[in-house]
Amino acid sequence: MSEEILINVTPRETRVALVENGMLQELHIERASRRGVVGNIYQGRVQRVMPGMQAAFVDIGLGRAAFLHASDILRVPPTPVGEDEEAPAPVPPPPISALVQEGQEIVVQVVKEPIGSKGARLTAQISIPSRCLVLLPHSQVIGVSARIEDEAERARLKAIMAELVSGTGLGCIVRTNAEGLPAETLAEDVDYLRRVWQSIRDNSARCPVGERIYEDLSLPLRAVRDLMRKDVDKVRVDSHESFDRLVGFARQFMPDLAERVEHYTGERPIFDLYGIEDEIQRAMLKQVPLKSGGHLIVDQTEAMTTVDVNTGSFLGQRNLEETVYRTNLEAAQSVARQLRLRNLGGIIIFDFIDMTDDEHKRQVLRTLEKGLARDHAKTTVYDFSPLGLVEMTRKRTTESLERQLCEPCHECGGRGTLKTSETIVYEIFREITRAVRQFEAMQLLVIASPKVVARITDEESTAVAELEEFLGKSIRFQADEQYAQEQYDVVLL
């Protein structure tokens, strides 16, 4: 499989695209006006303790109090994003009031961006990632990513790390990138992480409340750190300054891969060259076409994301069951990519077309799980429910692509639909009647959108004449291009 990382840098925005076999799989965006805070460490102060929620709200200087659950205060090793590592069985936390008090200062790390109306999610269990490891300063656990499946390699890595952190009181998680690396490389990572941790401790001793103690790497460096693997052919960046920084970072932490970082100097924008801009536009649409002629309908709501599968124009060649099966298989492959591309997280429900064959259901689930295997976010897929739905969860740390790039429609207020012109006309008639009964007026002027006024003066002209006769008032209508379809004013003259 061919993989490339494309980095587009402008003064106010940086975008990173992960392309596999010529197709965009992931898109990461960072803007100067709204830098991400996941991974940052802050000096916080407990504002409120909520015993009923087993949580506290902490001021970390972001303008909105962040959420800290009791289970994230205990000395339990955290789960770094995108890794599935060994961990002991969870221990029920004691009451939150026994862990923190209002006004107490506490060092916390952001694990989830503020999303929608919710503040950031915090943990007091600090984790510091590097290229190959994640340092756990408050734990002595040594874990190995579950994605490293070779048992001999797992044992080798665990033995090396046990020796490297022996006597330090620190724990660590070995990331997937460490597979096959020598002990010397891992030792360099440990030394780097220990220096970072010492710097964090020094800064926390003198930083005031709300101050950032540690900031994670910028997006281009994070992309190289987290996405750069042996099967990545090229990292192409269109900024000379960023190229120099990336090469320096790669030479320090992954010298065998440094030569794969290239400076793109072509005349065409790098994202246009690979068709990324068109893919981004398509990722904003609810309907996702399938090659067979079927399609997906992706609907993101506050509570969950739903994906509906339709055969569309696909008729198949054998029978209905075979047509449904082939459509569902293709949908399972497509939806795994859409989740990564659109960065959809939380609860996700798939409404596959109903199948009667249990083996077909198993194959669709296997296809979905196989497609999700390359996803860096943690996913959990459940079996078909009695209603024929497939439920899954995907770890969410940042806003979805749509919510990063879009805002609720000003016309419909985010509903996704507009009242018809007919509905608005009848609302206007009711408002006219209400206004005449409340206030004295000889004449009325209605100002509305051209489409609504056109309907009133054309299809509803008879109704207007009847209303004028009933009220004994003259009614004039004025079209205004500035008025939205649902907007109107009734003026008494």
Coordinates of C-alpha atoms in Angstrom, one line a residue:
M1 CA 0.0 0.0 0.0
S2 CA 1.3 3.4 -1.0
E3 CA 1.0 6.2 1.6
E4 CA 1.9 9.9 1.5
I5 CA 1.6 12.7 3.9
L6 CA 0.8 16.1 2.3
I7 CA 1.3 19.3 4.4
N8 CA -0.1 22.6 3.2
V9 CA 1.1 25.6 5.2
T10 CA -0.3 29.1 5.0
P11 CA 0.2 32.0 7.5
R12 CA -3.1 31.4 9.2
E13 CA -3.9 27.8 8.6
T14 CA -2.0 24.4 8.3
R15 CA -3.6 21.3 6.8
V16 CA -2.3 17.8 6.8
A17 CA -3.7 15.1 4.5
L18 CA -3.0 11.4 4.7
V19 CA -3.3 9.8 1.3
E20 CA -3.4 6.0 0.8
N21 CA -3.3 4.6 -2.7
G22 CA -4.2 8.0 -4.1
M23 CA -7.3 8.5 -1.9
L24 CA -7.6 11.0 0.9
Q25 CA -8.1 9.1 4.2
E26 CA -7.5 11.7 6.9
L27 CA -7.5 15.5 7.1
H28 CA -6.1 17.5 10.0
I29 CA -6.6 21.2 10.3
E30 CA -5.0 23.8 12.6
R31 CA -5.7 27.5 12.5
A32 CA -3.7 30.2 14.1
S33 CA -6.8 31.7 15.6
R34 CA -7.9 28.4 17.1
R35 CA -5.0 26.2 17.9
G36 CA -5.9 22.8 19.3
V37 CA -5.3 22.2 23.0
V38 CA -5.3 18.4 23.2
G39 CA -2.1 17.2 24.8
N40 CA -1.4 20.6 26.4
I41 CA -0.8 20.7 30.2
Y42 CA -2.1 23.5 32.4
Q43 CA -1.9 24.8 35.9
G44 CA -5.6 24.7 36.9
R45 CA -7.8 25.6 39.8
V46 CA -10.9 23.6 40.9
Q47 CA -13.9 25.9 40.5
R48 CA -16.7 23.6 41.5
V49 CA -17.0 20.0 42.8
M50 CA -20.0 18.1 41.7
P51 CA -20.5 15.0 43.9
G52 CA -23.6 13.9 41.9
M53 CA -21.5 13.8 38.8
Q54 CA -18.3 12.4 40.4
A55 CA -16.6 15.3 38.7
A56 CA -15.1 18.8 39.1
F57 CA -15.0 21.8 36.8
V58 CA -11.5 23.3 36.5
D59 CA -10.4 26.7 35.4
I60 CA -7.5 26.3 33.0
G61 CA -7.7 29.8 31.3
L62 CA -9.7 28.7 28.2
G63 CA -12.7 30.9 28.9
R64 CA -14.9 27.9 29.7
A65 CA -14.4 25.6 32.7
A66 CA -13.1 22.2 31.8
F67 CA -14.4 18.8 33.0
L68 CA -12.4 16.5 35.2
H69 CA -13.9 13.1 36.2
A70 CA -12.9 11.3 39.4
S71 CA -11.6 8.3 37.4
D72 CA -9.1 10.7 35.7
I73 CA -7.6 11.8 39.0
L74 CA -6.7 8.3 40.3
R75 CA -3.4 6.9 39.5
V76 CA -4.6 4.8 36.6
P77 CA -2.5 4.8 33.4
P78 CA -4.3 6.9 30.7
T79 CA -4.9 5.7 27.2
P80 CA -3.0 7.6 24.6
V81 CA -4.9 8.6 21.5
G82 CA -4.9 6.0 18.8
E83 CA -3.2 3.2 20.8
D84 CA -4.7 0.1 22.3
E85 CA -2.4 -0.9 25.1
E86 CA -2.5 -3.2 28.1
A87 CA -4.0 -1.8 31.3
P88 CA -5.1 -3.2 34.6
A89 CA -8.7 -3.6 35.4
P90 CA -10.4 -0.3 36.3
V91 CA -10.8 0.5 40.0
P92 CA -13.9 2.3 41.2
P93 CA -12.9 5.8 42.2
P94 CA -13.5 7.2 45.6
P95 CA -15.9 10.2 46.1
I96 CA -14.8 13.2 44.1
S97 CA -14.9 15.3 47.3
A98 CA -12.2 13.1 48.8
L99 CA -9.9 13.8 45.8
V100 CA -10.2 17.5 45.2
Q101 CA -11.6 20.6 46.9
E102 CA -12.8 23.9 45.5
G103 CA -10.0 26.4 45.1
Q104 CA -7.3 23.7 45.0
E105 CA -4.6 24.0 42.3
I106 CA -4.0 21.0 40.2
V107 CA -1.9 20.2 37.1
V108 CA -4.1 18.7 34.4
Q109 CA -3.8 17.7 30.7
V110 CA -6.4 18.2 28.0
V111 CA -7.5 14.9 26.5
K112 CA -10.5 16.2 24.5
E113 CA -11.1 19.5 22.8
P114 CA -14.0 21.7 23.7
I115 CA -16.8 20.4 21.5
G116 CA -20.0 22.2 20.9
S117 CA -21.3 23.6 24.1
K118 CA -19.1 21.3 26.2
G119 CA -15.8 22.4 27.8
A120 CA -12.5 20.5 27.4
R121 CA -12.1 17.1 29.0
L122 CA -9.2 16.8 31.4
T123 CA -7.1 14.2 33.1
A124 CA -4.7 14.6 36.0
Q125 CA -2.8 11.5 34.7
I126 CA -0.2 13.1 32.6
S127 CA 1.0 11.3 29.4
I128 CA 3.8 12.7 27.2
P129 CA 4.1 11.2 23.8
S130 CA 7.3 10.9 21.7
R131 CA 7.9 9.1 18.4
C132 CA 8.1 5.6 19.9
L133 CA 6.8 5.9 23.5
V134 CA 4.3 7.5 25.7
L135 CA 5.7 8.4 29.1
L136 CA 3.4 7.9 32.2
P137 CA 5.0 9.9 35.0
H138 CA 2.4 8.9 37.5
S139 CA 2.4 5.2 36.8
Q140 CA 5.0 2.4 36.8
V141 CA 3.1 0.3 34.2
I142 CA 5.0 -0.8 31.1
G143 CA 2.6 -1.6 28.3
V144 CA 3.0 -2.5 24.6
S145 CA 0.6 -1.4 21.9
A146 CA -1.9 -4.2 21.0
R147 CA -1.2 -3.5 17.3
I148 CA 2.2 -5.1 17.7
E149 CA 1.0 -8.7 17.4
D150 CA 4.3 -10.6 17.3
E151 CA 4.7 -12.1 20.8
A152 CA 8.5 -12.3 20.6
E153 CA 8.7 -8.7 19.6
R154 CA 6.3 -7.7 22.4
A155 CA 8.5 -9.5 25.0
R156 CA 11.7 -7.9 23.6
L157 CA 10.3 -4.4 23.8
K158 CA 8.9 -5.0 27.3
A159 CA 12.3 -6.3 28.5
I160 CA 14.1 -3.3 27.0
M161 CA 11.7 -0.8 28.6
A162 CA 11.8 -2.5 31.9
E163 CA 15.6 -2.0 32.0
L164 CA 15.4 1.6 30.7
V165 CA 12.9 2.9 33.3
S166 CA 14.1 0.7 36.2
G167 CA 14.4 2.8 39.3
T168 CA 12.9 5.9 37.8
G169 CA 9.4 5.5 39.2
L170 CA 8.1 6.1 35.7
G171 CA 5.9 4.0 33.4
C172 CA 5.5 4.0 29.7
I173 CA 3.6 2.6 26.7
V174 CA 5.5 1.3 23.7
R175 CA 3.8 2.7 20.6
T176 CA 3.4 0.9 17.3
N177 CA 6.2 2.9 15.7
A178 CA 8.7 1.2 18.1
E179 CA 8.3 -2.2 16.4
G180 CA 11.7 -3.5 15.3
L181 CA 13.7 -0.6 16.7
P182 CA 17.0 -1.2 18.6
A183 CA 17.4 -0.5 22.3
E184 CA 19.6 2.5 21.6
T185 CA 16.8 4.3 19.8
L186 CA 14.3 3.6 22.6
A187 CA 16.9 4.9 25.1
E188 CA 17.1 8.2 23.3
D189 CA 13.3 8.5 23.4
V190 CA 13.4 7.8 27.2
D191 CA 16.0 10.5 27.8
Y192 CA 14.1 13.0 25.7
L193 CA 10.8 12.3 27.6
R194 CA 12.5 12.5 31.0
R195 CA 13.9 15.9 30.1
V196 CA 10.4 17.1 29.0
W197 CA 8.9 15.8 32.2
Q198 CA 11.5 17.6 34.3
S199 CA 10.8 20.8 32.4
I200 CA 7.0 20.4 33.1
R201 CA 7.7 19.9 36.8
D202 CA 9.9 23.0 36.9
N203 CA 7.3 25.1 35.1
S204 CA 4.4 23.9 37.2
A205 CA 6.2 25.1 40.3
R206 CA 6.2 28.7 39.1
C207 CA 3.2 29.0 36.7
P208 CA 0.1 30.9 37.9
V209 CA -3.4 29.4 37.5
G210 CA -4.6 29.3 33.9
E211 CA -1.1 29.2 32.5
R212 CA 0.0 26.7 30.0
I213 CA 2.8 24.6 31.4
Y214 CA 3.5 22.5 28.3
E215 CA 2.3 22.7 24.7
D216 CA 2.2 19.8 22.3
L217 CA 4.0 20.0 19.0
S218 CA 2.6 22.0 16.1
L219 CA 0.4 20.1 13.6
P220 CA 3.2 19.4 11.0
L221 CA 5.5 18.0 13.7
R222 CA 2.7 16.0 15.3
A223 CA 1.8 14.5 11.9
V224 CA 5.4 13.3 11.3
R225 CA 5.6 12.0 14.9
D226 CA 2.3 10.1 14.8
L227 CA 1.6 9.3 11.2
M228 CA 5.1 8.7 9.8
R229 CA 5.7 4.9 9.5
K230 CA 7.9 2.7 7.4
D231 CA 5.2 2.2 4.8
V232 CA 4.8 6.0 4.3
D233 CA 6.6 6.7 1.0
K234 CA 6.8 10.5 1.1
V235 CA 6.1 13.5 3.3
R236 CA 5.6 16.5 1.0
V237 CA 5.4 20.1 2.5
D238 CA 4.9 23.3 0.5
S239 CA 6.6 25.6 3.0
H240 CA 10.4 25.9 3.0
E241 CA 10.4 27.0 6.7
S242 CA 8.3 24.1 7.7
F243 CA 10.4 21.7 5.6
D244 CA 13.5 22.7 7.4
R245 CA 11.8 22.1 10.8
L246 CA 10.5 18.8 9.7
V247 CA 13.8 17.6 8.4
G248 CA 15.5 18.6 11.6
F249 CA 12.9 16.8 13.7
A250 CA 13.1 13.7 11.5
R251 CA 16.9 13.6 11.7
Q252 CA 16.7 13.7 15.4
F253 CA 14.0 11.2 16.1
M254 CA 13.7 9.1 12.9
P255 CA 17.0 9.4 11.0
D256 CA 16.2 6.4 8.8
L257 CA 13.1 8.1 7.5
A258 CA 14.4 11.7 7.2
E259 CA 15.2 11.5 3.5
R260 CA 11.5 10.9 2.8
V261 CA 10.6 14.4 3.7
E262 CA 10.4 16.5 0.5
H263 CA 9.9 20.2 -0.2
Y264 CA 7.1 20.6 -2.8
T265 CA 7.9 23.5 -5.1
G266 CA 5.4 22.9 -7.9
E267 CA 3.3 25.8 -9.3
R268 CA 0.0 24.1 -8.7
P269 CA -1.2 24.1 -5.0
I270 CA -0.2 20.7 -3.5
F271 CA -3.8 19.9 -2.5
D272 CA -5.0 20.6 -6.0
L273 CA -2.4 18.3 -7.5
Y274 CA -3.8 15.4 -5.5
G275 CA -7.5 16.4 -5.8
I276 CA -7.7 17.0 -2.0
E277 CA -9.8 20.1 -2.3
D278 CA -12.5 18.3 -4.2
E279 CA -12.5 15.5 -1.6
I280 CA -12.9 18.0 1.2
Q281 CA -15.9 19.5 -0.6
R282 CA -17.5 16.0 -1.0
A283 CA -16.9 15.3 2.7
M284 CA -19.3 18.2 3.5
L285 CA -22.2 16.4 1.7
K286 CA -24.6 14.1 3.4
Q287 CA -24.8 11.7 0.5
V288 CA -21.8 9.5 -0.3
P289 CA -22.1 7.7 -3.7
L290 CA -20.9 4.1 -4.0
K291 CA -19.3 2.7 -7.2
S292 CA -22.1 0.1 -7.6
G293 CA -24.8 2.9 -7.9
G294 CA -25.9 2.7 -4.2
H295 CA -25.1 5.4 -1.7
L296 CA -24.7 6.3 2.0
I297 CA -26.6 9.0 3.9
V298 CA -24.4 10.3 6.7
D299 CA -26.3 12.3 9.3
Q300 CA -24.4 13.9 12.2
T301 CA -26.5 14.9 15.3
E302 CA -25.6 16.1 18.8
A303 CA -26.1 12.6 20.3
M304 CA -24.8 10.3 17.6
T305 CA -24.0 9.9 13.9
T306 CA -26.2 7.7 11.7
V307 CA -25.3 6.1 8.4
D308 CA -28.1 4.8 6.2
V309 CA -27.2 2.4 3.3
N310 CA -29.3 2.4 0.1
T311 CA -29.1 0.3 -3.1
G312 CA -29.9 3.4 -5.2
S313 CA -29.6 2.5 -8.9
F314 CA -27.8 -0.8 -8.2
L315 CA -30.0 -3.7 -9.5
G316 CA -27.5 -6.6 -9.2
Q317 CA -27.3 -9.5 -11.5
R318 CA -28.6 -12.6 -9.5
N319 CA -31.2 -12.0 -6.8
L320 CA -32.2 -9.5 -4.1
E321 CA -30.2 -11.1 -1.3
E322 CA -27.0 -11.0 -3.4
T323 CA -27.7 -7.4 -4.5
V324 CA -28.2 -6.4 -0.8
Y325 CA -25.1 -8.3 0.3
R326 CA -22.8 -6.7 -2.4
T327 CA -24.1 -3.2 -1.6
N328 CA -23.6 -3.7 2.2
L329 CA -20.0 -5.0 1.6
E330 CA -19.2 -1.9 -0.5
A331 CA -20.8 0.4 2.1
A332 CA -18.8 -1.2 4.9
Q333 CA -15.6 -0.4 3.1
S334 CA -16.6 3.1 2.2
V335 CA -17.9 4.0 5.6
A336 CA -14.7 3.1 7.4
R337 CA -12.9 5.7 5.2
Q338 CA -15.7 8.2 5.7
L339 CA -15.4 8.0 9.5
R340 CA -11.6 8.8 9.3
L341 CA -12.0 11.5 6.6
R342 CA -14.9 13.3 8.4
N343 CA -13.4 12.6 11.8
L344 CA -16.7 11.4 13.2
G345 CA -16.7 10.2 16.8
G346 CA -18.8 9.1 19.7
I347 CA -21.7 6.7 19.0
I348 CA -22.2 5.7 15.4
I349 CA -25.1 3.6 14.1
F350 CA -25.2 1.9 10.7
D351 CA -28.5 1.0 9.1
F352 CA -27.4 -1.6 6.6
I353 CA -29.9 -3.0 4.2
D354 CA -31.7 -6.0 5.8
M355 CA -30.0 -9.3 5.2
T356 CA -31.3 -12.8 6.1
D357 CA -28.1 -14.8 5.7
D358 CA -26.1 -14.9 8.9
E359 CA -22.9 -15.5 7.0
H360 CA -23.5 -12.4 4.9
K361 CA -23.9 -10.4 8.2
R362 CA -20.6 -11.8 9.5
Q363 CA -18.8 -10.9 6.3
V364 CA -20.1 -7.3 6.4
L365 CA -18.9 -6.9 10.0
R366 CA -15.5 -8.4 9.1
T367 CA -15.2 -5.9 6.2
L368 CA -16.1 -3.0 8.5
E369 CA -13.6 -4.1 11.1
K370 CA -10.9 -4.6 8.5
G371 CA -11.5 -1.1 7.1
L372 CA -11.2 0.3 10.6
A373 CA -8.0 -1.5 11.4
R374 CA -5.9 1.3 10.0
D375 CA -7.8 4.0 11.9
H376 CA -5.6 5.8 14.5
A377 CA -8.6 6.5 16.7
K378 CA -9.8 3.7 19.0
T379 CA -12.9 2.0 17.7
T380 CA -15.3 -0.7 19.1
V381 CA -17.8 -2.5 16.8
Y382 CA -20.7 -4.5 18.1
D383 CA -22.8 -7.2 16.4
F384 CA -26.0 -6.7 14.5
S385 CA -28.8 -5.7 16.9
P386 CA -32.3 -7.4 16.8
L387 CA -33.4 -4.4 14.7
G388 CA -30.6 -5.1 12.2
L389 CA -28.5 -2.1 13.2
V390 CA -24.8 -2.1 13.8
E391 CA -23.6 0.1 16.7
M392 CA -20.0 1.2 17.2
T393 CA -18.0 3.9 19.0
R394 CA -15.0 5.9 17.8
K395 CA -12.9 7.9 20.2
R396 CA -13.5 11.6 19.7
T397 CA -10.9 14.1 20.7
T398 CA -11.6 17.0 18.3
E399 CA -14.6 18.4 16.4
S400 CA -15.6 16.6 13.3
L401 CA -14.4 18.0 9.9
E402 CA -17.9 19.5 9.2
R403 CA -18.0 21.3 12.5
Q404 CA -14.5 22.6 12.1
L405 CA -15.2 24.1 8.6
C406 CA -19.0 24.9 8.8
E407 CA -21.5 26.7 11.0
P408 CA -25.2 26.3 11.4
C409 CA -27.2 27.7 8.5
H410 CA -28.5 31.3 9.1
E411 CA -31.5 30.6 7.0
C412 CA -32.8 27.6 8.8
G413 CA -31.0 27.9 12.2
G414 CA -29.3 24.6 11.7
R415 CA -32.5 22.6 11.1
G416 CA -31.4 21.6 7.6
T417 CA -34.8 22.5 6.2
L418 CA -36.8 25.7 5.4
K419 CA -40.5 26.3 5.8
T420 CA -42.2 26.3 2.4
S421 CA -43.4 29.5 0.9
E422 CA -46.9 28.2 1.4
T423 CA -46.4 27.8 5.1
I424 CA -45.0 31.3 5.4
V425 CA -47.9 32.8 3.5
Y426 CA -50.4 31.3 6.0
E427 CA -48.3 32.5 8.9
I428 CA -48.5 36.0 7.4
F429 CA -52.3 35.8 7.1
R430 CA -52.5 34.8 10.7
E431 CA -50.2 37.6 11.8
I432 CA -52.3 40.1 9.8
T433 CA -55.4 39.0 11.5
R434 CA -53.7 39.2 14.9
A435 CA -52.3 42.7 14.3
V436 CA -55.7 44.1 13.1
R437 CA -57.5 42.8 16.2
Q438 CA -54.9 44.4 18.5
F439 CA -54.2 47.7 16.8
E440 CA -56.0 50.4 14.8
A441 CA -54.8 50.7 11.2
M442 CA -56.3 51.8 7.9
Q443 CA -53.9 49.9 5.8
L444 CA -51.2 47.1 6.2
L445 CA -47.9 46.6 4.4
V446 CA -46.3 43.2 4.3
I447 CA -42.6 43.0 3.5
A448 CA -41.3 39.5 2.7
S449 CA -38.9 37.6 0.4
P450 CA -39.6 37.8 -3.4
K451 CA -40.6 34.1 -3.5
V452 CA -43.2 34.5 -0.7
V453 CA -44.6 37.7 -2.2
A454 CA -44.8 36.1 -5.6
R455 CA -46.9 33.2 -4.2
I456 CA -49.2 35.6 -2.4
T457 CA -49.9 37.8 -5.4
D458 CA -50.3 34.8 -7.8
E459 CA -51.6 31.6 -6.3
E460 CA -53.1 33.2 -3.1
S461 CA -54.6 36.3 -4.6
T462 CA -58.1 35.1 -4.1
A463 CA -57.3 34.4 -0.4
V464 CA -55.9 37.9 0.0
A465 CA -59.1 39.5 -1.5
E466 CA -61.2 37.4 0.9
L467 CA -59.0 38.5 3.8
E468 CA -59.3 42.2 2.9
E469 CA -63.0 41.9 2.7
F470 CA -63.2 40.1 6.0
L471 CA -61.0 42.6 7.8
G472 CA -62.2 45.7 6.0
K473 CA -58.6 46.7 5.5
S474 CA -56.3 47.2 2.4
I475 CA -53.2 45.0 2.3
R476 CA -50.1 45.8 0.2
F477 CA -47.2 43.5 -0.4
Q478 CA -43.6 44.5 -1.0
A479 CA -40.8 42.1 -2.0
D480 CA -37.3 42.6 -0.5
E481 CA -34.2 40.7 -1.7
Q482 CA -32.6 41.1 1.7
Y483 CA -35.3 39.1 3.4
A484 CA -34.8 35.3 3.9
Q485 CA -37.6 32.9 3.0
E486 CA -38.8 32.6 6.6
Q487 CA -38.5 36.3 7.3
Y488 CA -41.3 38.8 7.0
D489 CA -42.7 42.0 8.7
V490 CA -46.3 43.2 8.9
V491 CA -46.4 47.0 9.2
L492 CA -49.5 49.0 10.2
L493 CA -50.1 52.2 8.3

